[in-house]
PDB file of C-alpha atoms in Angstrom:
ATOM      1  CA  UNK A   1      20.657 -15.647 -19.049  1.00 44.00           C
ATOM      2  CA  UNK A   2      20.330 -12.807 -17.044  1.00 52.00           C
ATOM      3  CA  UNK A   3      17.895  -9.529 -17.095  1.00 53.00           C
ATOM      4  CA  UNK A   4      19.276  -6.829 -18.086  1.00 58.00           C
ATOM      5  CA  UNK A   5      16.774  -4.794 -17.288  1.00 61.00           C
ATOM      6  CA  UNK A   6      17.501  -2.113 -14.304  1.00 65.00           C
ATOM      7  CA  UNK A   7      15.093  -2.395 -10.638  1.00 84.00           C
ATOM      8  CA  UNK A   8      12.825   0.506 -11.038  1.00 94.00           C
ATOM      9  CA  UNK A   9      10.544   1.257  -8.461  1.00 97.00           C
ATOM     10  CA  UNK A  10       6.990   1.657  -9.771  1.00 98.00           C
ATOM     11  CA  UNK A  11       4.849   5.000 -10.473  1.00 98.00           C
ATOM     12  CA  UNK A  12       2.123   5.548  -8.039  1.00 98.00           C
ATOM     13  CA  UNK A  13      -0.219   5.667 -10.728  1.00 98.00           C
ATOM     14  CA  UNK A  14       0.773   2.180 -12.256  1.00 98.00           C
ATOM     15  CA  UNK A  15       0.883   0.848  -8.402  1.00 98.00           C
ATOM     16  CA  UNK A  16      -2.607   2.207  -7.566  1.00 98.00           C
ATOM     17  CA  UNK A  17      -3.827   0.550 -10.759  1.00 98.00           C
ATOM     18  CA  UNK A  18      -2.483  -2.532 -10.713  1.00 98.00           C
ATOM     19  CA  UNK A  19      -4.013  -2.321  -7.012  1.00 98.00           C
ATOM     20  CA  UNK A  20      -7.582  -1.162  -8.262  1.00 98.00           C
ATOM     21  CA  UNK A  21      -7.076  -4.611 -11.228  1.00 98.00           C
ATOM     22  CA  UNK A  22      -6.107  -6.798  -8.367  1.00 98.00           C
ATOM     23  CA  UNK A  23      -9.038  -5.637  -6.254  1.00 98.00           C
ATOM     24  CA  UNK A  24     -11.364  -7.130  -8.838  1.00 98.00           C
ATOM     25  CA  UNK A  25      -9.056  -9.930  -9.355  1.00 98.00           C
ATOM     26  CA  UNK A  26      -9.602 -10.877  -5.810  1.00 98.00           C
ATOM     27  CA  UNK A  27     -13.463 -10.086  -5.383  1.00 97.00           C
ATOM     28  CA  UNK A  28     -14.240 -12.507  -7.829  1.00 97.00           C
ATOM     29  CA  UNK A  29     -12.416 -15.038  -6.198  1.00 96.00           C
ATOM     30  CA  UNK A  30     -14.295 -14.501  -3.068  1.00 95.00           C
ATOM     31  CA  UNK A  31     -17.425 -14.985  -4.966  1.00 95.00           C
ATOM     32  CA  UNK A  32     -18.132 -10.988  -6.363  1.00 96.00           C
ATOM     33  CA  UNK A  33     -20.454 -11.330  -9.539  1.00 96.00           C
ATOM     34  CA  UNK A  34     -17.999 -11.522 -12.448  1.00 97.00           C
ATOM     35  CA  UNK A  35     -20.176  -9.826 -15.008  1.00 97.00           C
ATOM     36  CA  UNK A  36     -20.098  -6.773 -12.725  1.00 97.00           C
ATOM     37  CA  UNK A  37     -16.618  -6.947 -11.847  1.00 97.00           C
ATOM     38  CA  UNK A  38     -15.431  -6.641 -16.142  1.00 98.00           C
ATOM     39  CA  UNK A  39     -18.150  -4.396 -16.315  1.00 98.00           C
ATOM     40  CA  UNK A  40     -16.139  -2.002 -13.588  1.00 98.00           C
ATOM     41  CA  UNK A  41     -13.449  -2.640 -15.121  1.00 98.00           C
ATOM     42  CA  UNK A  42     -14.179  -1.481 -18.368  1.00 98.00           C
ATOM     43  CA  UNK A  43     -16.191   1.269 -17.482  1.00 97.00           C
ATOM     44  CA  UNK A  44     -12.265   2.553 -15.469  1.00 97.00           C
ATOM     45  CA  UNK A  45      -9.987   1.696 -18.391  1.00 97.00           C
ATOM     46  CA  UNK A  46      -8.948  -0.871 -15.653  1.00 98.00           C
ATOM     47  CA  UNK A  47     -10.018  -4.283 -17.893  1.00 98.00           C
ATOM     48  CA  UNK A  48      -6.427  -3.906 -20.126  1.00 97.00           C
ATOM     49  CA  UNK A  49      -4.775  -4.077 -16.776  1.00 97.00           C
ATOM     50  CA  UNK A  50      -5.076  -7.672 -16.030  1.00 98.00           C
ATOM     51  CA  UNK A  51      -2.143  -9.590 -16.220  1.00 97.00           C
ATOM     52  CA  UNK A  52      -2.697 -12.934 -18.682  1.00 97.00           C
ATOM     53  CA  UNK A  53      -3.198 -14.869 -15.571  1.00 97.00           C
ATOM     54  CA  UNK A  54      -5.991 -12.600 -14.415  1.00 97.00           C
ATOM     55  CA  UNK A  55      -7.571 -12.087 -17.787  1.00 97.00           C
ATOM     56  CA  UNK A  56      -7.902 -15.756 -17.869  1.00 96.00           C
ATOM     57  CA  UNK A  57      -9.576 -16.056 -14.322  1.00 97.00           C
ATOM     58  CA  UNK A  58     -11.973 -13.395 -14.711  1.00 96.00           C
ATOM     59  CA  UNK A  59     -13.231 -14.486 -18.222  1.00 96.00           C
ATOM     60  CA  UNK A  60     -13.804 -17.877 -17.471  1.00 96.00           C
ATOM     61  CA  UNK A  61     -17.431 -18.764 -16.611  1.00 94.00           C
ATOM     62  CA  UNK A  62     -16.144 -21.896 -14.643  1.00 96.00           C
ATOM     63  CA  UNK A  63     -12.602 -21.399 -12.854  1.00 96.00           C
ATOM     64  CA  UNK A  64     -11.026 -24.211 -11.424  1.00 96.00           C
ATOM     65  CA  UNK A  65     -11.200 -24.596  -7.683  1.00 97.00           C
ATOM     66  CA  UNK A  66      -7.588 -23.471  -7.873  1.00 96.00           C
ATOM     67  CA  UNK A  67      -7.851 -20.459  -9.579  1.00 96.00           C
ATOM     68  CA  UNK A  68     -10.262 -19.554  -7.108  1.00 97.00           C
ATOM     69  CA  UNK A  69      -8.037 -20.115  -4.607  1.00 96.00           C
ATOM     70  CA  UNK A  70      -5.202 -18.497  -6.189  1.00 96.00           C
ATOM     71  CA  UNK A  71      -7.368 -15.320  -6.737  1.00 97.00           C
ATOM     72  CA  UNK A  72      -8.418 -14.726  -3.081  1.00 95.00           C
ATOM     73  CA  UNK A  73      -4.948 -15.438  -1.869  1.00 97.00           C
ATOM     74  CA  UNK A  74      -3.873 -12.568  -3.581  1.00 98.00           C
ATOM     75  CA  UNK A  75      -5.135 -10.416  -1.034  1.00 98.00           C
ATOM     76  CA  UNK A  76      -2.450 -10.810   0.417  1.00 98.00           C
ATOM     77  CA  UNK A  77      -0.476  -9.245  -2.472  1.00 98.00           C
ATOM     78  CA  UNK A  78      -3.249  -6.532  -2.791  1.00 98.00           C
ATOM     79  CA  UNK A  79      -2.226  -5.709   1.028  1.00 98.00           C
ATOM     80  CA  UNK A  80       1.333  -5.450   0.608  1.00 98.00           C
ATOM     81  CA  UNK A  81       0.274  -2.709  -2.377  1.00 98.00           C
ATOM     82  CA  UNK A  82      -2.038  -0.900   0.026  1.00 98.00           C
ATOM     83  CA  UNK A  83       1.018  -0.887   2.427  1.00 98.00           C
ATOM     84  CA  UNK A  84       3.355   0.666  -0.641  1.00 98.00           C
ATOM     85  CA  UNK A  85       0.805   3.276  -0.939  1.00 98.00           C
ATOM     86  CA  UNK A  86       0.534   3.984   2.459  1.00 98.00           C
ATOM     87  CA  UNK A  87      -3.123   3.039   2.782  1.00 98.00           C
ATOM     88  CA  UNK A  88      -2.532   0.457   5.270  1.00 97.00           C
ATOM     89  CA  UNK A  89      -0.243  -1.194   7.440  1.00 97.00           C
ATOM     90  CA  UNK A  90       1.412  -4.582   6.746  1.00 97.00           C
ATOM     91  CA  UNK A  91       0.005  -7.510   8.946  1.00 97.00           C
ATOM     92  CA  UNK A  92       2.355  -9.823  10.517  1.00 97.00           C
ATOM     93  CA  UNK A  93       3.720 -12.372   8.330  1.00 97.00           C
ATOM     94  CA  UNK A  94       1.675 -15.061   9.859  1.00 96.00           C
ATOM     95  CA  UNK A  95      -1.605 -13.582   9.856  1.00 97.00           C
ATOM     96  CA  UNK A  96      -3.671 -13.213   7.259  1.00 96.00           C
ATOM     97  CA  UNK A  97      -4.852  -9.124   5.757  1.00 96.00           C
ATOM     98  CA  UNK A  98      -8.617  -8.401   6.844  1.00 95.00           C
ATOM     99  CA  UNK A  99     -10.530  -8.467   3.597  1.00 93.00           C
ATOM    100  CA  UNK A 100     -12.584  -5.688   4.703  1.00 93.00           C
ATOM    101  CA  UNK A 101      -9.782  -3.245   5.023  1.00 93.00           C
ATOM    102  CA  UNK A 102      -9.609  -3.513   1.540  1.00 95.00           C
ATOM    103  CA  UNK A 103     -13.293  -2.341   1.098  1.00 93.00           C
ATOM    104  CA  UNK A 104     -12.541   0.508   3.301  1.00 94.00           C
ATOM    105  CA  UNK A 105      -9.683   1.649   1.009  1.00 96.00           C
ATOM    106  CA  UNK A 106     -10.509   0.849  -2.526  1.00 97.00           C
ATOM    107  CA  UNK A 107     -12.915   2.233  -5.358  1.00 96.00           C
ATOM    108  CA  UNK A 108     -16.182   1.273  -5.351  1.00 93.00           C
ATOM    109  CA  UNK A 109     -17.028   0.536  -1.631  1.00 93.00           C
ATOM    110  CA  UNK A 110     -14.286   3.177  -0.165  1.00 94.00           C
ATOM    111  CA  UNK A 111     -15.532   6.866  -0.418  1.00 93.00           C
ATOM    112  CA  UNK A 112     -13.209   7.629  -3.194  1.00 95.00           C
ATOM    113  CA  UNK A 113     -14.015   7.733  -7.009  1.00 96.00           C
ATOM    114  CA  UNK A 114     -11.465   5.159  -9.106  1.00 97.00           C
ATOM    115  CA  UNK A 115     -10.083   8.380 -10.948  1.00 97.00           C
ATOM    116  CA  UNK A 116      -9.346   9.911  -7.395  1.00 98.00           C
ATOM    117  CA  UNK A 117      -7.734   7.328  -5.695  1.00 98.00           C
ATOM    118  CA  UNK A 118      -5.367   6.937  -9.006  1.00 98.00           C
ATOM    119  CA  UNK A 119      -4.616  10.983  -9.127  1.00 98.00           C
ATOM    120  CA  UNK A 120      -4.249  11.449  -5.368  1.00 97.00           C
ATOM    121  CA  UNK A 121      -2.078   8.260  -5.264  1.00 98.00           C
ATOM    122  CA  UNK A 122       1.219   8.339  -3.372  1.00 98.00           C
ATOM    123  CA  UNK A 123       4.166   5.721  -2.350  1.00 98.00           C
ATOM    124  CA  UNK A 124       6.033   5.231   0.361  1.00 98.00           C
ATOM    125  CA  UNK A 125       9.041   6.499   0.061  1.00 98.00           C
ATOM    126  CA  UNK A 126      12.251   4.420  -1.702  1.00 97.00           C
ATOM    127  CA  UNK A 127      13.710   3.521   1.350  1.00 97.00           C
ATOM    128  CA  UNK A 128      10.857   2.040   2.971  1.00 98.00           C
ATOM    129  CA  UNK A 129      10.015   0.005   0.216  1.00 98.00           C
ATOM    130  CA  UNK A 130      13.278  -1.588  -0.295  1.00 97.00           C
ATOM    131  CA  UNK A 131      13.471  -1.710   3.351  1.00 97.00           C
ATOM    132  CA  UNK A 132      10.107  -3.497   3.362  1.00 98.00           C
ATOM    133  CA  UNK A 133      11.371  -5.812   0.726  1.00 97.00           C
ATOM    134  CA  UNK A 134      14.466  -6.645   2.527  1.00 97.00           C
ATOM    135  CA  UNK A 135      12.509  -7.762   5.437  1.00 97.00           C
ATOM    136  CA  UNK A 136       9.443  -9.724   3.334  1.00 98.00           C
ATOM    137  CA  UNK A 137      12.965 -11.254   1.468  1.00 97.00           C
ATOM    138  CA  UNK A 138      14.517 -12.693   4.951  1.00 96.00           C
ATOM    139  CA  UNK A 139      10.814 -13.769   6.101  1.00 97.00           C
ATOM    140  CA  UNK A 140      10.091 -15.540   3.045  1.00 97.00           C
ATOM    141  CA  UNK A 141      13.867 -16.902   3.099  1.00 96.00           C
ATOM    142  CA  UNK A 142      13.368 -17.923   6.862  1.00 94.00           C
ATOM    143  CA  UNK A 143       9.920 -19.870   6.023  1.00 95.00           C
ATOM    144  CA  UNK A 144      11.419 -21.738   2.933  1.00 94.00           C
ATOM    145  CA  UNK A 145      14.764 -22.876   5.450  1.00 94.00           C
ATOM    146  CA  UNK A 146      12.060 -23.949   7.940  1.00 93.00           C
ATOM    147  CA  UNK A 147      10.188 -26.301   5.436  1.00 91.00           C
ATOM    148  CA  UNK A 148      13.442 -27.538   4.025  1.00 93.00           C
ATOM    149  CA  UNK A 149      14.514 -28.651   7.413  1.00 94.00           C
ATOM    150  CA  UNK A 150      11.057 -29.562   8.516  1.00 93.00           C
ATOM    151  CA  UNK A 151      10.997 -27.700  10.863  1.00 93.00           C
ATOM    152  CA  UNK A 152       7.999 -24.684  11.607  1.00 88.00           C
ATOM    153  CA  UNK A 153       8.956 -21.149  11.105  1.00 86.00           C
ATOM    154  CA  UNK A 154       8.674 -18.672  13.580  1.00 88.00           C
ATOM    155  CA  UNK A 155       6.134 -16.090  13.252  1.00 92.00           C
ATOM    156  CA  UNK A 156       5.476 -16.191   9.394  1.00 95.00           C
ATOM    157  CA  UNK A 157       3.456 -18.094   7.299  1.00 95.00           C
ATOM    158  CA  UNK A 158       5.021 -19.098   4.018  1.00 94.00           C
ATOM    159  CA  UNK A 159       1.874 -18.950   1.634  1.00 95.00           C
ATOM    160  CA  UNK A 160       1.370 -15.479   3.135  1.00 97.00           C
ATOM    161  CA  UNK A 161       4.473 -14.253   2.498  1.00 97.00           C
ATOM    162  CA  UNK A 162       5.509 -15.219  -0.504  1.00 97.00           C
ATOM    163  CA  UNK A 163       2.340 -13.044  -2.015  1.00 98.00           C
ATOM    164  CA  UNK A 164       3.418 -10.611  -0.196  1.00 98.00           C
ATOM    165  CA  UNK A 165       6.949 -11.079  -1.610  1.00 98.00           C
ATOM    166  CA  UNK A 166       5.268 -11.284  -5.297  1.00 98.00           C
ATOM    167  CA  UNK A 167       3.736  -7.958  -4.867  1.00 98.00           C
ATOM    168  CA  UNK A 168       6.787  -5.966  -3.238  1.00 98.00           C
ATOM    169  CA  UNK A 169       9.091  -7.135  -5.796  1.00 98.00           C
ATOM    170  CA  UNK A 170       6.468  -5.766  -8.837  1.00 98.00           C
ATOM    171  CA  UNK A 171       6.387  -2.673  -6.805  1.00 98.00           C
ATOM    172  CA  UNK A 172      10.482  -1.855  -6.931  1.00 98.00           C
ATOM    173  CA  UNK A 173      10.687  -3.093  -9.820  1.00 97.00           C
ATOM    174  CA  UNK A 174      12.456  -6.483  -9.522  1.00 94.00           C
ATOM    175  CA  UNK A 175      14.616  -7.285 -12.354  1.00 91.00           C
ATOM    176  CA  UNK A 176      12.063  -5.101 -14.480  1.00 92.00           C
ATOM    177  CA  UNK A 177       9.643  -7.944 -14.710  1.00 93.00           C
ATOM    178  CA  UNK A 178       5.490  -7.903 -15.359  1.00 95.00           C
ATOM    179  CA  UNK A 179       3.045  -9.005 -12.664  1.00 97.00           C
ATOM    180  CA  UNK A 180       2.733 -12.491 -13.683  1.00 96.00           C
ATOM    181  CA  UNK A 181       6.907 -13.271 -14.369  1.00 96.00           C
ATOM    182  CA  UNK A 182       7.761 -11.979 -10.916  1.00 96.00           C
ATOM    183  CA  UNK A 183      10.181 -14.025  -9.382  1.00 94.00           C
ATOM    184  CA  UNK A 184      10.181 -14.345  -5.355  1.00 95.00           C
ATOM    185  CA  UNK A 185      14.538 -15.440  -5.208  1.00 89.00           C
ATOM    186  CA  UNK A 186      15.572 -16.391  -1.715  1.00 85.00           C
TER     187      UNK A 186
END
């Protein structure tokens, strides 16, 4: 059965929050004190935010080693947001964003109160990001041919991209889907 639903590229102010939820998504699973983290992100109206997924990481006392892993790989998806807000540029798909660009740019660490950085917020504009989206697409398409025909892909990594690839398609709206059913077709 297919969606129905029309590709709608995001607001700014639903990308820059779903940015600020990821950010605390992703400290915790680089070891950022979880009672502080829901703390922030109840005192910003940010804690209603987290996907089902994240809710589930960031209440539980004892994740799993792999949701632990699964949270600090989405930096990479947290990246590819910063990119659609034009807050940073997009790495090469085989390397890995700096973590500490995102400190720079986000609420609380970046000079920048939460309710700022969500006003002032801005995308790119509709043809970069589908642009951007057509190129993360043949990247993640060219890494998934490589494996298939065991073979290594040139100049991407496929774990890397296909956050990356998650996050883009939640930002044009992909088939209208939430964070957590976004589908990365190739």
């Amino acid at each position: 059965m297919e969606n129905d639903t029309p590709d709608q590229i995001r607001s700014p102010v639903d990308v820059a929050r779903r940015a600020l939820t990821l950010f605390a998504v992703v400290a915790v699973g680089l070891g950022a004190d979880r009672e502080e983290i829901i703390e922030w992100l109840r005192e910003n109206d940010l804690f209603e935010e987290l996907s089902p997924v994240e809710a589930r990481f960031i209440e539980d006392p004892e994740p799993s080693e792999r949701q632990i892993i699964n949270a600090s790989w989405y930096s990479e998806r947290l990246i590819a947001l910063l990119w659609a807000l034009d807050l940073a540029s997009m790495p090469p798909a085989d390397e890995q964003c700096d973590t500490s660009l995102l400190q720079d740019r986000l609420p609380p660490y970046a000079e920048v109160s939460e309710r700022d950085f969500i006003k002032s917020a801005k995308l790119r504009s509709e043809e970069e990001l589908i642009a951007m989206a057509d190129q993360i697409l043949n990247l993640h398409w060219e890494a998934r041919d490589a494996r298939i025909h065991d073979r290594p892909p040139r100049n991407v990594d496929l774990g890397i991209i296909q956050e990356r690839h998650h996050a883009i398609n939640w930002v044009i709206g992909y088939d209208g889907l939430p964070w957590d059913e976004v589908t990365t077709d190739t």
